[in-house]
Structure formats: structure tokens, C-alpha cells
PDB file of C-alpha atoms in Angstrom:
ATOM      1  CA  UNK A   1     -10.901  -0.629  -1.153  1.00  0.00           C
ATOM      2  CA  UNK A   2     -12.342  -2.483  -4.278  1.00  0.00           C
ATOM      3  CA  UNK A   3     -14.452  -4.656  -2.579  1.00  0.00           C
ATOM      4  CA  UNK A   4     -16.182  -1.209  -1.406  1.00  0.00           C
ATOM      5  CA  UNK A   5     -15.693   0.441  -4.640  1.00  0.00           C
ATOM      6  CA  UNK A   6     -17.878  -2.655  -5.871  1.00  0.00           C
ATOM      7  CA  UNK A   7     -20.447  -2.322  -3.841  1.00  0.00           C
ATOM      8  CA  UNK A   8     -20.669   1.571  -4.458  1.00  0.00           C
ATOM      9  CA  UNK A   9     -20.662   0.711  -8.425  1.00  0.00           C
ATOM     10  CA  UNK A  10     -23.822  -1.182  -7.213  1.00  0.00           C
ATOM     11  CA  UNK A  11     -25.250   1.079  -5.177  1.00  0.00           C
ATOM     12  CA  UNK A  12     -24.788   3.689  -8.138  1.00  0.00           C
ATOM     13  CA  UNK A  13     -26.474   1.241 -10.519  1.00  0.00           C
ATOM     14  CA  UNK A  14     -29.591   0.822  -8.541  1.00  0.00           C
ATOM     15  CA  UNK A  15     -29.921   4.517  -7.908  1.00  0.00           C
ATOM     16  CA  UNK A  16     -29.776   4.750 -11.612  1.00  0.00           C
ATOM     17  CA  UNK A  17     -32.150   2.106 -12.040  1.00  0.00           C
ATOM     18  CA  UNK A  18     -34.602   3.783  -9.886  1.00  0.00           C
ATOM     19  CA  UNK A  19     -34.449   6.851 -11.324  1.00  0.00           C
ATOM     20  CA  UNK A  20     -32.574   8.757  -7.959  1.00  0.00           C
ATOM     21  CA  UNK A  21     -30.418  10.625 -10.651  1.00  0.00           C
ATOM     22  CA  UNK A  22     -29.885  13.241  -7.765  1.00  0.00           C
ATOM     23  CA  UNK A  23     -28.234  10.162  -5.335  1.00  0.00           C
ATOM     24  CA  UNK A  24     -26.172   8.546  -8.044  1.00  0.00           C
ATOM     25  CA  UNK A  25     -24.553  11.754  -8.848  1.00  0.00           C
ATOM     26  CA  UNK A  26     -23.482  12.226  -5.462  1.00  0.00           C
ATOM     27  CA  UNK A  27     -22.417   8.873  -4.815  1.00  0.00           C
ATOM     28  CA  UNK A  28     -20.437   9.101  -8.613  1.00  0.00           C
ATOM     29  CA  UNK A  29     -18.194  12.084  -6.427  1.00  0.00           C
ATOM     30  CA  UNK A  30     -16.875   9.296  -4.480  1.00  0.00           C
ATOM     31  CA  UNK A  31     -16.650   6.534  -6.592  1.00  0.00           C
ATOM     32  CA  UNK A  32     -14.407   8.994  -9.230  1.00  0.00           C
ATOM     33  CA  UNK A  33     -11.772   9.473  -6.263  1.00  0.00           C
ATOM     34  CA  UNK A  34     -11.882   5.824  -5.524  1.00  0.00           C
ATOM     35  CA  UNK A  35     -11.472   4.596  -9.417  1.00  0.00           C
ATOM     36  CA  UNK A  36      -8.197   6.886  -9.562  1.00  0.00           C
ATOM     37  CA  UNK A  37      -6.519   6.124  -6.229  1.00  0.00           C
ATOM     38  CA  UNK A  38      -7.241   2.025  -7.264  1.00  0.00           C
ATOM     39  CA  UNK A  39      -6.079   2.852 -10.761  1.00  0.00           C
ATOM     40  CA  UNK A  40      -2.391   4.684  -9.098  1.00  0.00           C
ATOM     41  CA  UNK A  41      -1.693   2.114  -6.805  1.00  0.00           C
ATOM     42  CA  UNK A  42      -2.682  -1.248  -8.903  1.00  0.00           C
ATOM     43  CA  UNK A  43       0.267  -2.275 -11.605  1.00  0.00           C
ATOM     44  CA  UNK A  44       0.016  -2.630 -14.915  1.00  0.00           C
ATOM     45  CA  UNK A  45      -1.719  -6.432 -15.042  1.00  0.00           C
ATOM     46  CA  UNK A  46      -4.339  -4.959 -12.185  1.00  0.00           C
ATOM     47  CA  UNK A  47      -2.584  -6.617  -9.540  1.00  0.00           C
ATOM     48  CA  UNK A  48      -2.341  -4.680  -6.169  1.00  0.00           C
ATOM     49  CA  UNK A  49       0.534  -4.802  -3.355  1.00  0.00           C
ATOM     50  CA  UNK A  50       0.436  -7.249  -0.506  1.00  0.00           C
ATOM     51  CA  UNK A  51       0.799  -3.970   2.086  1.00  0.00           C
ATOM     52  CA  UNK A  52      -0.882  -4.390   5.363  1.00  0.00           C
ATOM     53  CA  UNK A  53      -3.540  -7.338   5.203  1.00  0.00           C
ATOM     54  CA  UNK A  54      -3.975  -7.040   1.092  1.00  0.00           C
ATOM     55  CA  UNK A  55      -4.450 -10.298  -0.826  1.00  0.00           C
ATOM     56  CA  UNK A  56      -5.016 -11.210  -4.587  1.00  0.00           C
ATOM     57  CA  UNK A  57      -8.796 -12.807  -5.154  1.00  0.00           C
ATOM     58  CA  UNK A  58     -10.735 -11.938  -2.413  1.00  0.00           C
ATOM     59  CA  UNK A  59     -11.720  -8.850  -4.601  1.00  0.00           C
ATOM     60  CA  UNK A  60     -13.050  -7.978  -8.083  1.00  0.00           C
ATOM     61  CA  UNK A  61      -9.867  -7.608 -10.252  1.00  0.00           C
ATOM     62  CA  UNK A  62      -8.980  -4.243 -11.163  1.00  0.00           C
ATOM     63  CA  UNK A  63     -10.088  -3.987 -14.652  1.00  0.00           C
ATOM     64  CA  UNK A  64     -13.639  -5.592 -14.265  1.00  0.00           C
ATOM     65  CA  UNK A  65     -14.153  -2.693 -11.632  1.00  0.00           C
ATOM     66  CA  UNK A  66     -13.125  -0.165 -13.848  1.00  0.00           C
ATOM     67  CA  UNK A  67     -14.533  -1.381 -16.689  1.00  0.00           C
ATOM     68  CA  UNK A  68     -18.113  -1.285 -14.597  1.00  0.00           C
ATOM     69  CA  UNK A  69     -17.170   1.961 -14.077  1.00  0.00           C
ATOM     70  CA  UNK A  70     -17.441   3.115 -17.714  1.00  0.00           C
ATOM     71  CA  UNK A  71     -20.538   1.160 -17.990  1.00  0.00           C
ATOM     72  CA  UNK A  72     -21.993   3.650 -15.528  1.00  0.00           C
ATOM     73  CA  UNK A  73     -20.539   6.541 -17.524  1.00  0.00           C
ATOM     74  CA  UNK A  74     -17.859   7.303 -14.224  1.00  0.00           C
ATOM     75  CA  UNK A  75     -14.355   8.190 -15.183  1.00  0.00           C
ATOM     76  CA  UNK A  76     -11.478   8.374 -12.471  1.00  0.00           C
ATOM     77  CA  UNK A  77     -10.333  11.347 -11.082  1.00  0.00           C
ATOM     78  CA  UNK A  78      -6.698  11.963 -10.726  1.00  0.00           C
ATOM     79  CA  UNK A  79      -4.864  10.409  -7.812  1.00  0.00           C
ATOM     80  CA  UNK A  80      -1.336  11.466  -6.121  1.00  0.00           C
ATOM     81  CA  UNK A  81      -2.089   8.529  -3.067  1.00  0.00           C
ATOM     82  CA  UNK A  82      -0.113  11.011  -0.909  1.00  0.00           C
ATOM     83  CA  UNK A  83      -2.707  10.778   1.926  1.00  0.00           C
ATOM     84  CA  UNK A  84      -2.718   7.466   2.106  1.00  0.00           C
ATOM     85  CA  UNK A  85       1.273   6.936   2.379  1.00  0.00           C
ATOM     86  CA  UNK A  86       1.994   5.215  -0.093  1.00  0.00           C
ATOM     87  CA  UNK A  87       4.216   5.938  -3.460  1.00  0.00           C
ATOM     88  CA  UNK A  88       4.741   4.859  -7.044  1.00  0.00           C
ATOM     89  CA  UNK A  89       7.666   4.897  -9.185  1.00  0.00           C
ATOM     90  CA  UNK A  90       7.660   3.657 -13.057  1.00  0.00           C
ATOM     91  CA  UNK A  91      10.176   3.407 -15.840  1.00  0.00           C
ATOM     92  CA  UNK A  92       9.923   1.374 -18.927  1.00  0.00           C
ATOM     93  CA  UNK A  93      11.021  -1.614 -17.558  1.00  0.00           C
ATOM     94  CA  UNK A  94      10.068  -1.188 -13.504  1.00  0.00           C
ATOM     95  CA  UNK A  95       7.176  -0.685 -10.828  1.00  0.00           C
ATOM     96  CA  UNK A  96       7.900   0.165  -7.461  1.00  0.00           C
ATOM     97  CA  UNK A  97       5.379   0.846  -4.618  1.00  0.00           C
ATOM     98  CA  UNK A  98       6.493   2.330  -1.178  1.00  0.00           C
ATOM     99  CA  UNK A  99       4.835   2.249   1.463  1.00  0.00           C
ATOM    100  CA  UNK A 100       5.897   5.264   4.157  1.00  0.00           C
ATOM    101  CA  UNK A 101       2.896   6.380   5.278  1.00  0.00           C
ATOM    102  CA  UNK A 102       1.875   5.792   8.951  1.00  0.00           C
ATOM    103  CA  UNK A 103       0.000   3.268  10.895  1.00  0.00           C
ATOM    104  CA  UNK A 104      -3.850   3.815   9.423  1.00  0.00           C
ATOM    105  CA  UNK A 105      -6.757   4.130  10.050  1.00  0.00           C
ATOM    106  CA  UNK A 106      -5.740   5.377  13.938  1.00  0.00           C
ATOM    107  CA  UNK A 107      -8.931   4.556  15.436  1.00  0.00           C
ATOM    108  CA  UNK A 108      -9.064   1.233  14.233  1.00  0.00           C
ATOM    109  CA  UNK A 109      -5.943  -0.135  12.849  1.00  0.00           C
ATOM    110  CA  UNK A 110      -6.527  -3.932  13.047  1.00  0.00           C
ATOM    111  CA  UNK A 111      -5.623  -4.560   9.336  1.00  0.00           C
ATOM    112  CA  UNK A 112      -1.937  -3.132   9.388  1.00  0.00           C
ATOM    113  CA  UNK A 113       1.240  -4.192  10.070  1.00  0.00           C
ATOM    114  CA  UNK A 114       4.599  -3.388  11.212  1.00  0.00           C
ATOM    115  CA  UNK A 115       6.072  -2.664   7.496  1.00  0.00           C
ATOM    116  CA  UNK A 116       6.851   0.802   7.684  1.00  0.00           C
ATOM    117  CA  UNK A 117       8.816   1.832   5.247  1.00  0.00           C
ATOM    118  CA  UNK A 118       8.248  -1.600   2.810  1.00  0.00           C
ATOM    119  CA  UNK A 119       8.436  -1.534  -0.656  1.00  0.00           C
ATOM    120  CA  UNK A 120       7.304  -3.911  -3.356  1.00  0.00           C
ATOM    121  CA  UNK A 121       9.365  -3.980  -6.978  1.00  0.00           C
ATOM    122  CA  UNK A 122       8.662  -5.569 -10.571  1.00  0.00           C
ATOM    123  CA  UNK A 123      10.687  -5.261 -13.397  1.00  0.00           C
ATOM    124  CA  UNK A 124       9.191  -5.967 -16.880  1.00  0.00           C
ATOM    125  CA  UNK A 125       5.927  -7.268 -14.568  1.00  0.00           C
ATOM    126  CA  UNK A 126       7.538  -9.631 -13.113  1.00  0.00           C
ATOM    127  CA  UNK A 127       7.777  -9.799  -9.055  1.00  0.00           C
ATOM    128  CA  UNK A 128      11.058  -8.946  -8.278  1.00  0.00           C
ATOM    129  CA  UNK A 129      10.915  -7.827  -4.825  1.00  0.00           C
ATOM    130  CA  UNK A 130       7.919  -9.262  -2.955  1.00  0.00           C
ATOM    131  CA  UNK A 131       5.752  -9.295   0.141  1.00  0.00           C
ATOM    132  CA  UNK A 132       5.340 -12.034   2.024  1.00  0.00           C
ATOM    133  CA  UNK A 133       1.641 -11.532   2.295  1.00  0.00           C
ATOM    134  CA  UNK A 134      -1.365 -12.504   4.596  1.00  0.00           C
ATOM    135  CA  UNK A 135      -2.452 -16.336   4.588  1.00  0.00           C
ATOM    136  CA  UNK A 136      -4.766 -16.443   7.749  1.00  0.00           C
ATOM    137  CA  UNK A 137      -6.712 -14.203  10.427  1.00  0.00           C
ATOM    138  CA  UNK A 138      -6.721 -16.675  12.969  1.00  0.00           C
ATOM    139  CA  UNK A 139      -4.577 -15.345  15.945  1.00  0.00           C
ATOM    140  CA  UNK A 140      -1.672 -17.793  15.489  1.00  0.00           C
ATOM    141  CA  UNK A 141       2.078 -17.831  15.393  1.00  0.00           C
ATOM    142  CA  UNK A 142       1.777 -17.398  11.204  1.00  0.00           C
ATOM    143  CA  UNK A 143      -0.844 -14.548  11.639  1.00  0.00           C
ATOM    144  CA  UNK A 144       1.976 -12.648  14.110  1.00  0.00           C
ATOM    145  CA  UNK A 145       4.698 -13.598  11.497  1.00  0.00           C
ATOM    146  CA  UNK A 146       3.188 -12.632   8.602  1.00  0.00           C
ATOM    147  CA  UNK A 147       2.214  -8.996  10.337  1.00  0.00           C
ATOM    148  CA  UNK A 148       5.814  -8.742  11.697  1.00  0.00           C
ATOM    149  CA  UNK A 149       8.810  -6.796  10.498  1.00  0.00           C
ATOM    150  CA  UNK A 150      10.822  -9.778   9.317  1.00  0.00           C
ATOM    151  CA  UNK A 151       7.802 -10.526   6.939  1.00  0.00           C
ATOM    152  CA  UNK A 152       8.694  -7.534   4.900  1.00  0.00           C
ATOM    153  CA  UNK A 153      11.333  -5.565   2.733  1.00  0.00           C
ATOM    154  CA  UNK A 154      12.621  -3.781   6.008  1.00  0.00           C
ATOM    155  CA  UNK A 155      15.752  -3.571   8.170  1.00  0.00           C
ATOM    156  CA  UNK A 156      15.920  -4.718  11.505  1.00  0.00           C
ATOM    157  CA  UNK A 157      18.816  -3.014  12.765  1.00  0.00           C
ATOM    158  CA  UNK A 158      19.769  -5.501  15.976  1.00  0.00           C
ATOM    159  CA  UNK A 159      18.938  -8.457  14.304  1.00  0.00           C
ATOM    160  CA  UNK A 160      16.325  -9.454  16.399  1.00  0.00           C
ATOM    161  CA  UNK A 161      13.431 -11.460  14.758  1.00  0.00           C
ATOM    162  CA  UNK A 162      11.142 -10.012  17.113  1.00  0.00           C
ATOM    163  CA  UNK A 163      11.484  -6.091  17.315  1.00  0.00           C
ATOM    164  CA  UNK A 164       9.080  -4.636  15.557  1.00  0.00           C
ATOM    165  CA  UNK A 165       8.617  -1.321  13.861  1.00  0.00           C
ATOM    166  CA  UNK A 166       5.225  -1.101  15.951  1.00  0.00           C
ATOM    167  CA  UNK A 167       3.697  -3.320  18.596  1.00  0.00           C
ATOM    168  CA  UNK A 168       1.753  -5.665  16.689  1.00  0.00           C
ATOM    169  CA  UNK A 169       0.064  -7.947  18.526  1.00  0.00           C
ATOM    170  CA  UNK A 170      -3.297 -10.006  19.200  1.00  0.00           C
ATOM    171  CA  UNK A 171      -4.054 -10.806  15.610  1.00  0.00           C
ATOM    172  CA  UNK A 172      -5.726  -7.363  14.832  1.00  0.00           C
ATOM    173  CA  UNK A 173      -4.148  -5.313  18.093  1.00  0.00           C
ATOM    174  CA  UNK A 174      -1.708  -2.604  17.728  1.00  0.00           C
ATOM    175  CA  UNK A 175       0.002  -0.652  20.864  1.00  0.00           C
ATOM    176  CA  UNK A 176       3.131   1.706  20.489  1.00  0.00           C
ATOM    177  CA  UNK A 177       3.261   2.619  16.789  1.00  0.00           C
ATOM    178  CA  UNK A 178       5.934   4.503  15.243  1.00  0.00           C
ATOM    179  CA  UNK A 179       5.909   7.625  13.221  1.00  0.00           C
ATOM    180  CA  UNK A 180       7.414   8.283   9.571  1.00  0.00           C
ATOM    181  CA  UNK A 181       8.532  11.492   8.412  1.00  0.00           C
ATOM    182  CA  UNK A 182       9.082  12.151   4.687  1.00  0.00           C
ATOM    183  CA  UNK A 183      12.320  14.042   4.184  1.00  0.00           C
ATOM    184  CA  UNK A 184      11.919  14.293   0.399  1.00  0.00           C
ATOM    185  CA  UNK A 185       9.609  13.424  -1.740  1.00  0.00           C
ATOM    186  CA  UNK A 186      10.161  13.735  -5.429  1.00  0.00           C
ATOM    187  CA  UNK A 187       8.941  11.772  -8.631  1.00  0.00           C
ATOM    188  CA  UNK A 188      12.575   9.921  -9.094  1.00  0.00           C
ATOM    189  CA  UNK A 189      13.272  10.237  -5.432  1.00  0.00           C
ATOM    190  CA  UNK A 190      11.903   9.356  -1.931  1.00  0.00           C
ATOM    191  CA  UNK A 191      13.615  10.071   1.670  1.00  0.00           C
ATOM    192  CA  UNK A 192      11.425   8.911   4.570  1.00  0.00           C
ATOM    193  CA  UNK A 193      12.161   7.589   8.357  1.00  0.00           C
ATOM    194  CA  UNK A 194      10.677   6.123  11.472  1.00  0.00           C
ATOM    195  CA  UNK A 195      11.352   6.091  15.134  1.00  0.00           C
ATOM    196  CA  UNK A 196      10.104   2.340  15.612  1.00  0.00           C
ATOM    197  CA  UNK A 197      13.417   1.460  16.793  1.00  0.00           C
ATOM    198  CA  UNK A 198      16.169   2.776  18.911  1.00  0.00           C
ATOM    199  CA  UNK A 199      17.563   5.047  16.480  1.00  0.00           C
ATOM    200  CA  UNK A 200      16.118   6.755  13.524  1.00  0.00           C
ATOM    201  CA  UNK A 201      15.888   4.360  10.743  1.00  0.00           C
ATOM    202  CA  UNK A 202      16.036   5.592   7.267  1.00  0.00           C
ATOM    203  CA  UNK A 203      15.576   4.597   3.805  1.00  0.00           C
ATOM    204  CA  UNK A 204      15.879   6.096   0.583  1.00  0.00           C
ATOM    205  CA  UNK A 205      14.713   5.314  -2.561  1.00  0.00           C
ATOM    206  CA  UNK A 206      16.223   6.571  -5.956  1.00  0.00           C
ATOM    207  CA  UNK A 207      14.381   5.559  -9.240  1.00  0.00           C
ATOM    208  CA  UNK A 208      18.062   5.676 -11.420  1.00  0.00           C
ATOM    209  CA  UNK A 209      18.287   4.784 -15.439  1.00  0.00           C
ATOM    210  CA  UNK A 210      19.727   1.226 -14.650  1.00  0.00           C
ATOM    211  CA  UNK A 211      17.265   0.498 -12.137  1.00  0.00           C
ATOM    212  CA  UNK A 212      16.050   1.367  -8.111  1.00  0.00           C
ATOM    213  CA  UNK A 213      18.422   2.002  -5.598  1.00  0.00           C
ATOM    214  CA  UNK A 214      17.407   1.645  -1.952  1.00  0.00           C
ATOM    215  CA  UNK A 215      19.561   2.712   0.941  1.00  0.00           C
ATOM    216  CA  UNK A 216      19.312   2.267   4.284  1.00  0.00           C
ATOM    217  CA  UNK A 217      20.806   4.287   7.108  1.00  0.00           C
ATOM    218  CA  UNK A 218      20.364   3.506  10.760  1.00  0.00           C
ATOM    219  CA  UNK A 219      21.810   5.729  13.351  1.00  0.00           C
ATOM    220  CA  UNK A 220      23.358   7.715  11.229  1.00  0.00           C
ATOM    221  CA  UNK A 221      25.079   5.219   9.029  1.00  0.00           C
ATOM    222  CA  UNK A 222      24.859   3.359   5.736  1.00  0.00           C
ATOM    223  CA  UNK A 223      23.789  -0.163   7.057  1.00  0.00           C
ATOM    224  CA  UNK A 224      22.488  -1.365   3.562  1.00  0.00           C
ATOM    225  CA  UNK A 225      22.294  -0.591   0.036  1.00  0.00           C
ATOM    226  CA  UNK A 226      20.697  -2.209  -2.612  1.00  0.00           C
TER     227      UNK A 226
END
């Protein structure tokens, strides 16, 4: 996302530059959208989430987009990120970023993994609850690890290293995927589950004065709460 957003700031620029007022104004549409969904889901230092194949410097940093952004006169346009799956919660002292959307983009979803229902936390901006990341692309044993189930903040309900949420495979391949339906979804509060597994597997988050809470019910029961 921000190494496109760049490239659009760019693009923008040399329309501008070239006088094609008409083209930069139409490109600024998109790049407005872009700024604000970048701005939601980025925390407070500019850092972004390690969801699906997302890694720290292989991108502008946050700010130094934005701040382009202003040089080209192009504010952001609010952003709820409830297309993309993903949710934020914030208190004074804590950032939390869910991810319960579903496997994207459907057509070509070689950059995700089986993390369905993952969620990253910092309290006073300081990782607290972390991802384990992305480190290679080769197709290797640490490439299928790191894209795995295990690899994240999720429950594996039979304790089996290997079941996955979805069928990750092949480095970039993904067969059966599973499906997430949000029960509730509120600014303090977030119900969602998946079918990846045997049984329904759900998790709820509750953003709560003394912290987050996160349960987790499989089948019908309590299996875990934090």
C-alpha cells in the first residue's frame, strides 16, 4: 500500500509539473482514500502491522509519505478500514489492530496468510503482543512457517502445528480458505469467527478500562482468555 501510494504521490507530482491539472486532480481522488486508510491502520510512531506478508523498511515510512502529501496540497480522507478487514482499538495507554477480514485479494491471494482472526497489541508504544513476521519469499520450510497459523496470535484448537486456518501452501499458493463472519462490531467491542477448522472458532475482543480482553471460544466453549 505505501509503496503504491509513493509512486502515485509521484505520479501526481509530475502531472503537476506538466501542467495536466485535469489528471492530478483525478489521481488526488485516490491518493486522499489511500493517505486515510494508511493513516487508520499505521500506529502512532508510523509503524504498520506485520499482517499477511507486511514488513518494516521495504517502504517509505509513514510520515515522509504523508508529509509529501501536504507538499502536494492532498489531505486524507476519512477511513473506517472496514472493507479491508481489519480493526483498530485505542485508549490512552493501548493500540490494538485485528485482523478479521477474509482471505484478500481472491483472485490473487499470494501475499496472505493463514492468520485469521490475529491481532497485534502495544501498550504505551511498546510491542506487547507481536507478529512473528515475514523474513523470506523463497519457498522454504521458514517461508511455510512464517505464513502458518502457529506464526500468529491464533488458537489452534487440536494442537496440531500444522492445521491451518486456510491451506497455505507453495510459498504464494492458497487452496481451501476459510470464511469470517463478524458477529459484532462496535468501537470498544469486536465478535468475529471462522470455519477454518472443525468447529466454529471464535474470538472476541473487548477494549476494557484496565486493558484488552481477548476470548476465545471453540466449539462452543471458552478455550482461552486473555
Amino acid at each position: 500500500h505505501s509503496i503504491l501510494l509513493d509512486r502515485l504521490l509521484d505520479a501526481i507530482n509530475f502531472a503537476l509539473g506538466r501542467n495536466k491539472r485535469a489528471l492530478a486532480e483525478k489521481l488526488k481522488q485516490y491518493a486522499c482514500r489511500q493517505i486515510g486508510w494508511l493513516q487508520a491502520i499505521s500506529y502512532k510512531d508510523g509503524s504498520w502491522p506485520f499482517f499477511n506478508d507486511a514488513a518494516l523498511h521495504i517502504a517509505p515510512h509513514s510520515e515522509r509519505i504523508i508529509n509529501y502529501a501536504r507538499q502536494l496540497n492532498i489531505e486524507a480522507s476519512e477511513s473506517r478500514l472496514s472493507e479491508s478487514g481489519y480493526r483498530i482499538f485505542h485508549s490512552a495507554h493501548h493500540e490494538v489492530r485485528i485482523d478479521c477480514g477474509n482471505i484478500t485479494a481472491t483472485y490473487q491471494p499470494g501475499h496472505t496468510h493463514a492468520d485469521s482472526l490475529t491481532y497485534e497489541l502495544r501498550i504505551d508504544g511498546k510491542p506487547f503482543v507481536v507478529d512473528t513476521g515475514i523474513s523470506t519469499y523463497n519457498k522454504n520450510e521458514r517461508r511455510q512457517y512464517e505464513r502458518s497459523t502457529i506464526a500468529h496470535n491464533c488458537v489452534i484448537p487440536d494442537s496440531n502445528k500444522d492445521n491451518n486456518s486456510s491451506a497455505v501452501w507453495g510459498g504464494f499458493r492458497v487452496g481451501k480458505r476459510c470464511r469470517i463472519k463478524i458477529i459484532k462490531d462496535e468501537s470498544h467491542e469486536i465478535i468475529a469467527e471462522h470455519n477454518g477448522f472443525v468447529q466454529p472458532c471464535r474470538r472476541r475482543w473487548s477494549m476494557q478500562r484496565e486493558g484488552l480482553l481477548v476470548e476465545d471460544i471453540y466449539a462452543g466453549k471458552a478455550i482461552s482468555i486473555i
